[in-house]
XYZ file of C-alpha atoms in Angstrom:
434
model
C -0.053 -30.885 -8.574
C -0.573 -30.053 -12.253
C -2.319 -26.753 -11.551
C -0.093 -25.673 -8.659
C 2.682 -23.014 -9.368
C 4.088 -22.884 -5.839
C 3.439 -24.325 -2.355
C 4.660 -22.914 0.915
C 4.326 -25.084 4.057
C 5.249 -23.997 7.563
C 7.825 -21.502 6.313
C 9.948 -19.723 8.968
C 13.081 -17.578 8.881
C 15.112 -16.785 12.076
C 17.790 -14.242 12.456
C 20.132 -13.708 15.416
C 20.804 -10.134 16.420
C 24.237 -9.812 18.029
C 25.010 -7.600 20.987
C 27.279 -4.631 20.553
C 30.574 -4.927 22.148
C 32.183 -2.102 24.176
C 34.295 0.229 22.039
C 37.477 -0.286 24.121
C 38.328 -2.768 26.778
C 41.572 -2.998 28.746
C 43.401 -6.293 29.468
C 42.334 -5.989 33.063
C 38.577 -5.915 31.972
C 38.985 -8.978 29.825
C 40.892 -10.866 32.578
C 38.205 -9.971 35.207
C 35.393 -11.054 32.812
C 37.082 -14.344 32.054
C 37.612 -15.244 35.681
C 34.017 -14.270 36.672
C 32.227 -15.900 33.673
C 31.735 -19.362 35.320
C 30.225 -17.778 38.385
C 27.839 -15.624 36.341
C 26.825 -18.744 34.364
C 26.154 -20.767 37.439
C 24.028 -17.980 38.928
C 22.067 -17.789 35.691
C 21.404 -21.538 35.745
C 20.271 -21.374 39.422
C 17.779 -18.638 38.498
C 16.446 -20.656 35.538
C 17.832 -18.246 32.977
C 19.583 -20.462 30.517
C 19.751 -17.821 27.874
C 21.524 -15.445 30.161
C 23.755 -18.268 31.346
C 24.921 -18.945 27.833
C 25.022 -15.238 26.843
C 22.990 -15.916 23.766
C 22.256 -13.182 21.252
C 18.627 -12.080 20.714
C 16.635 -14.158 18.207
C 13.931 -12.760 15.874
C 11.616 -14.534 13.463
C 11.250 -12.535 10.251
C 8.754 -15.288 9.189
C 6.866 -17.738 11.328
C 4.777 -20.689 10.192
C 3.665 -19.285 6.847
C 1.682 -21.602 4.551
C -0.210 -21.004 1.312
C -0.638 -22.390 -2.199
C -0.761 -20.411 -5.483
C -2.206 -21.873 -8.625
C -0.818 -21.474 -12.146
C -2.001 -18.183 -13.654
C -2.886 -16.510 -10.308
C -1.744 -12.943 -9.615
C -1.291 -12.581 -5.874
C -0.476 -9.378 -4.090
C 1.606 -9.729 -0.840
C 1.053 -6.738 1.413
C 2.006 -5.591 4.871
C 3.714 -2.835 6.769
C 7.492 -2.355 6.831
C 9.112 -5.249 8.698
C 6.180 -7.576 8.151
C 8.382 -10.184 6.333
C 7.459 -9.572 2.709
C 10.950 -9.185 1.339
C 12.154 -12.137 3.411
C 9.446 -14.289 1.871
C 10.355 -13.351 -1.676
C 14.111 -13.924 -1.010
C 13.274 -17.474 0.146
C 11.013 -18.111 -2.854
C 13.742 -16.760 -5.251
C 16.385 -19.079 -3.531
C 18.418 -16.123 -2.319
C 18.250 -17.319 1.225
C 17.347 -20.593 2.940
C 14.399 -20.982 5.348
C 14.978 -21.969 8.990
C 11.850 -24.114 9.102
C 9.393 -25.396 6.477
C 9.853 -25.568 2.733
C 8.807 -23.744 -0.468
C 8.303 -25.646 -3.679
C 8.042 -23.877 -6.993
C 6.979 -25.600 -10.158
C 8.386 -23.792 -13.216
C 10.973 -21.257 -14.265
C 11.243 -18.394 -11.866
C 12.058 -14.751 -12.690
C 12.652 -12.430 -9.726
C 12.696 -8.678 -9.727
C 13.638 -7.820 -6.170
C 15.939 -4.898 -6.655
C 15.857 -3.109 -9.975
C 19.239 -2.726 -11.524
C 21.096 -5.328 -9.452
C 23.998 -6.675 -11.442
C 24.697 -3.543 -13.457
C 28.396 -2.610 -13.747
C 29.028 1.106 -13.793
C 32.011 0.963 -16.201
C 30.047 -1.022 -18.820
C 27.704 0.568 -21.394
C 23.967 0.122 -21.287
C 24.221 -2.283 -24.157
C 26.787 -4.448 -22.321
C 24.757 -4.337 -19.091
C 21.697 -5.503 -20.875
C 23.510 -8.739 -21.827
C 25.145 -8.989 -18.456
C 21.941 -8.425 -16.500
C 19.922 -10.620 -18.767
C 22.411 -13.443 -18.242
C 22.175 -12.953 -14.420
C 18.359 -13.121 -14.671
C 18.514 -16.442 -16.662
C 18.102 -15.257 -20.289
C 20.047 -16.856 -23.059
C 22.236 -14.689 -25.400
C 19.850 -15.444 -28.273
C 16.836 -14.418 -26.216
C 18.438 -11.124 -25.208
C 19.380 -10.423 -28.769
C 15.844 -11.106 -29.958
C 14.377 -8.724 -27.375
C 17.125 -6.129 -27.296
C 15.378 -3.425 -29.320
C 12.180 -3.861 -27.364
C 14.010 -3.574 -24.097
C 15.873 -0.381 -25.132
C 12.685 1.227 -26.483
C 10.821 0.303 -23.278
C 13.556 1.916 -21.051
C 13.593 5.013 -23.244
C 17.462 5.103 -23.356
C 18.129 4.752 -27.050
C 20.432 7.716 -27.261
C 22.577 6.537 -24.349
C 22.734 2.833 -24.971
C 26.431 2.850 -25.755
C 27.287 5.219 -22.832
C 28.774 3.733 -19.625
C 26.047 3.297 -16.942
C 28.090 5.398 -14.490
C 27.014 8.416 -16.516
C 23.316 7.547 -16.328
C 21.007 9.281 -13.900
C 19.535 7.090 -11.168
C 16.145 7.039 -12.962
C 17.669 5.930 -16.272
C 19.477 3.066 -14.600
C 16.380 1.901 -12.776
C 14.329 2.079 -15.999
C 16.847 -0.024 -17.899
C 16.971 -2.563 -15.100
C 13.166 -2.909 -15.013
C 13.057 -3.155 -18.802
C 15.430 -6.115 -18.792
C 13.599 -7.961 -15.953
C 10.140 -7.205 -17.344
C 10.933 -8.867 -20.665
C 11.664 -12.328 -19.060
C 9.257 -15.068 -19.888
C 9.204 -17.191 -16.676
C 6.286 -19.330 -15.558
C 6.553 -17.585 -12.140
C 7.390 -13.891 -11.877
C 8.284 -12.405 -8.394
C 8.229 -8.620 -8.270
C 9.128 -6.488 -5.235
C 8.175 -2.796 -5.136
C 8.976 -1.945 -8.717
C 6.645 1.205 -8.713
C 9.428 3.295 -7.193
C 10.983 3.283 -10.726
C 11.113 6.498 -12.675
C 8.487 9.248 -13.036
C 4.702 8.825 -13.003
C 4.489 8.196 -16.755
C 7.067 5.398 -16.603
C 5.332 3.920 -13.519
C 2.147 3.709 -15.607
C 4.122 1.952 -18.282
C 5.481 -0.543 -15.665
C 1.944 -1.222 -14.464
C 0.890 -1.789 -18.017
C 3.715 -4.299 -18.540
C 2.766 -6.041 -15.341
C -0.810 -6.246 -16.576
C 0.375 -7.871 -19.845
C 2.382 -10.477 -17.924
C -0.734 -11.262 -15.822
C -2.898 -11.411 -18.929
C -0.578 -14.047 -20.535
C -1.479 -16.535 -17.793
C 1.739 -16.469 -15.945
C 1.815 -16.721 -12.132
C 2.796 -13.411 -10.493
C 3.639 -12.599 -6.846
C 3.568 -8.808 -6.529
C 4.678 -6.784 -3.460
C 3.855 -3.076 -3.252
C 2.735 -0.418 -0.854
C 0.592 1.095 -3.630
C -2.771 -0.419 -2.825
C -4.403 0.925 -6.050
C -1.837 -0.966 -8.084
C -2.351 -4.187 -6.076
C -6.103 -3.783 -6.452
C -5.860 -3.326 -10.188
C -3.381 -6.145 -10.933
C -4.280 -8.825 -8.302
C -7.270 -10.985 -7.765
C -6.015 -12.326 -4.391
C -4.154 -10.752 -1.543
C -1.959 -12.138 1.245
C -1.380 -9.995 4.287
C 1.610 -10.455 6.547
C 1.968 -8.993 10.028
C 5.055 -9.424 12.217
C 6.134 -12.385 10.104
C 2.840 -14.252 10.226
C 0.158 -14.745 7.597
C -2.977 -13.127 8.923
C -5.195 -12.899 5.825
C -5.426 -14.802 2.624
C -8.479 -13.763 0.639
C -9.839 -11.797 -2.308
C -7.806 -8.681 -2.921
C -10.423 -6.188 -1.731
C -10.838 -8.063 1.596
C -7.028 -8.344 2.057
C -6.513 -4.596 1.313
C -9.169 -3.633 3.818
C -7.564 -5.817 6.481
C -4.124 -4.187 5.765
C -5.523 -0.680 6.038
C -7.108 -1.570 9.343
C -3.932 -2.830 10.987
C -3.467 -0.941 14.217
C -6.427 1.392 13.549
C -9.430 2.002 15.781
C -12.874 0.638 14.876
C -15.487 2.864 13.347
C -17.279 5.052 15.886
C -20.367 7.201 15.894
C -18.798 9.936 18.019
C -15.135 10.787 17.814
C -12.976 12.945 20.073
C -10.650 14.939 17.872
C -8.765 16.825 20.578
C -5.601 14.596 20.671
C -5.833 13.107 17.187
C -2.311 11.976 16.059
C -2.958 13.041 12.426
C -3.666 16.654 13.228
C -1.770 19.443 11.452
C -2.711 22.884 12.804
C -1.554 26.521 12.240
C -2.184 27.935 15.594
C -4.852 26.732 18.158
C -6.776 23.677 17.006
C -10.473 24.345 15.913
C -11.975 20.888 15.391
C -13.030 19.323 18.770
C -15.423 16.412 18.087
C -17.382 14.714 15.289
C -20.613 12.762 15.246
C -22.202 10.540 12.602
C -26.032 10.539 12.558
C -28.926 9.367 10.344
C -31.872 11.538 9.209
C -33.581 11.180 12.586
C -30.449 12.386 14.443
C -29.596 9.004 15.812
C -25.924 8.239 16.294
C -24.741 5.443 13.947
C -21.286 3.939 13.085
C -22.480 2.158 9.855
C -24.679 3.397 7.084
C -26.445 1.884 4.010
C -25.863 2.938 0.468
C -28.489 5.614 -0.286
C -29.009 6.520 3.391
C -29.032 10.071 4.699
C -25.709 10.785 6.455
C -25.268 13.766 8.709
C -21.799 14.734 9.805
C -21.811 17.087 12.726
C -18.552 18.884 13.972
C -17.987 20.596 17.238
C -15.959 23.799 16.485
C -14.167 25.617 19.263
C -12.531 28.835 18.197
C -11.419 31.714 20.502
C -10.894 34.159 17.724
C -13.554 35.139 15.207
C -13.388 32.891 12.157
C -14.498 35.056 9.284
C -15.972 33.442 6.192
C -15.170 29.916 7.448
C -14.494 26.994 5.172
C -15.111 23.456 6.342
C -13.838 20.642 4.163
C -14.594 16.847 4.295
C -12.767 14.225 2.158
C -13.688 10.601 1.576
C -10.993 8.044 0.642
C -11.215 4.288 -0.009
C -9.195 1.523 1.490
C -6.347 2.034 -0.907
C -6.082 5.719 0.077
C -7.549 7.036 -3.156
C -9.676 10.141 -2.586
C -13.278 9.479 -3.778
C -14.772 12.973 -3.413
C -14.665 16.138 -1.308
C -17.371 18.294 0.292
C -16.406 21.918 0.878
C -18.780 24.448 2.571
C -17.689 27.155 0.175
C -18.920 25.124 -2.856
C -22.523 24.433 -2.077
C -26.102 25.694 -2.728
C -26.668 29.429 -2.338
C -27.967 30.234 1.165
C -26.345 27.263 2.924
C -22.872 28.737 3.443
C -21.463 28.733 6.969
C -21.724 32.079 8.899
C -18.729 33.586 10.745
C -17.870 31.449 13.793
C -16.603 32.143 17.366
C -16.732 30.188 20.641
C -18.443 26.731 20.844
C -20.362 26.064 17.582
C -21.768 23.056 15.717
C -21.401 22.670 11.956
C -23.584 20.155 10.209
C -23.157 18.608 6.676
C -26.061 16.527 5.346
C -25.837 14.049 2.433
C -29.362 13.004 1.494
C -28.395 9.998 -0.599
C -25.072 8.477 0.389
C -23.483 7.524 -2.991
C -20.816 5.141 -1.782
C -20.698 1.450 -2.595
C -20.225 -1.076 0.384
C -16.833 -0.821 2.118
C -14.891 1.134 4.708
C -13.909 4.659 3.955
C -11.589 7.027 5.804
C -12.893 10.616 6.425
C -10.491 13.562 6.475
C -11.642 17.002 7.925
C -10.301 20.488 7.705
C -11.431 23.855 9.023
C -10.200 27.374 8.274
C -11.271 30.680 6.691
C -11.227 32.230 3.234
C -7.840 33.636 3.977
C -6.345 30.399 5.540
C -8.501 27.347 4.329
C -6.344 24.739 6.095
C -5.940 26.289 9.529
C -6.789 23.005 11.223
C -6.647 19.709 9.290
C -6.916 16.011 10.324
C -6.093 13.366 7.764
C -7.995 10.067 8.226
C -9.902 11.559 11.176
C -12.271 8.624 11.441
C -13.818 5.743 9.485
C -17.195 5.401 7.834
C -18.582 1.913 7.196
C -21.008 1.551 4.357
C -23.210 -1.521 3.760
C -25.158 -2.652 0.690
C -28.401 -0.799 0.039
C -30.967 -0.164 -2.749
C -29.550 3.148 -3.990
C -31.520 3.238 -7.230
C -34.730 1.821 -5.669
C -34.667 -0.942 -8.292
C -33.458 -3.825 -6.201
C -30.136 -3.848 -8.178
C -26.712 -2.738 -6.867
C -23.675 -2.603 -9.215
C -20.581 -4.644 -8.427
C -17.825 -3.033 -6.359
C -15.507 -3.461 -9.369
C -17.648 -0.864 -11.234
C -16.282 1.957 -9.032
C -16.897 3.604 -5.690
C -19.535 6.267 -6.364
C -23.153 5.923 -7.530
C -24.840 8.685 -9.511
C -28.565 9.000 -10.231
C -29.399 9.533 -13.893
C -32.435 9.828 -16.108
C -32.709 8.185 -19.513
C -35.212 8.634 -22.399
C -35.425 7.808 -26.133
C -36.633 9.822 -29.102
C -36.194 10.143 -32.799
C -32.751 11.117 -33.951
C -32.690 14.792 -35.155
C -29.804 15.704 -37.369
C -28.284 19.087 -36.262
C -25.681 21.294 -37.942
C -22.512 21.756 -35.878
């Protein structure tokens, strides 16, 4: 038990959804329902429908049979789509709500940041709210006084610290709320979607602070839809789906499982006609896509360093002058890795004017991607209208480990996503004037 920060066993949370009543009912309606209720209940029992007989409300499980253990010093990302049960789990762990089944045991002082700014009073100044919010989050007055200047500087509200919070912009209030909660010193820190705070610069500051907390050896549970942040901060990931825990693994594996929820498997040939992610200005142009190797054989998985050929079936009624075809590759967190555009290529390999049924082929002689699953986005248009037809996440590309450098060595996935060939040599240093 000495190295365990929290233990969750068979955790479940049930909610009852009530049925809406009629907006207006007469005394005659109420009397008729009362007299007929015993007969309706009896009919329901005879038909084996006890729920209908008792007129029970609908029951849903926000969490169902969730079990996991977190060791001290671990940083765990909890991810899942909206409604998966993430916030419900954190509320139970923070003792805001009680579980219906199972139990959660936490060993150590807990600090929770579930809704930034909770507890702020609009009539009080920023200074007064720091003391109030700090007390709500479990900080002593001496601790707040010791960290006061650091909190104010972090929130960047020095000029307005003695102004009532009701005069703050929404971003200022959120920044101050995060600053107070981020300067707690609990053994277990529970954070829910704090990256919605402030502008991009302040979000980076928040991430930096979260990294400091993790680096100090404290246990962190981090919920976010920003997969890049989860990947950077966490070593382990837990994926929830419809209230159940479906993956508990290394963060890269968990993120990949999350991004594949509800998605189709990778395919060697893809029909793009009815793709749900299509955005077109006029008649769609992109009809089909095919993935092939150097021999023209259809494949749905490639090896790092392989030749990859992407072939697209273009169908355009009107003449497409000076066409531009774009291909974008993104990793499992949605970060764009690189783009290929027909207009930016070797002289002599540009695409000619198109009309009717045509095939466009893009060849990558040495696929520079490390192992993983990548989403591929495609666009087609002209010099005048580059994005005439675009499909985000049109299909997936699976890449397996290969000897890219022909040395028998392949860098770790943590080094990046793209491999680049380079040449090295040594010679005597020559001093040059600048």
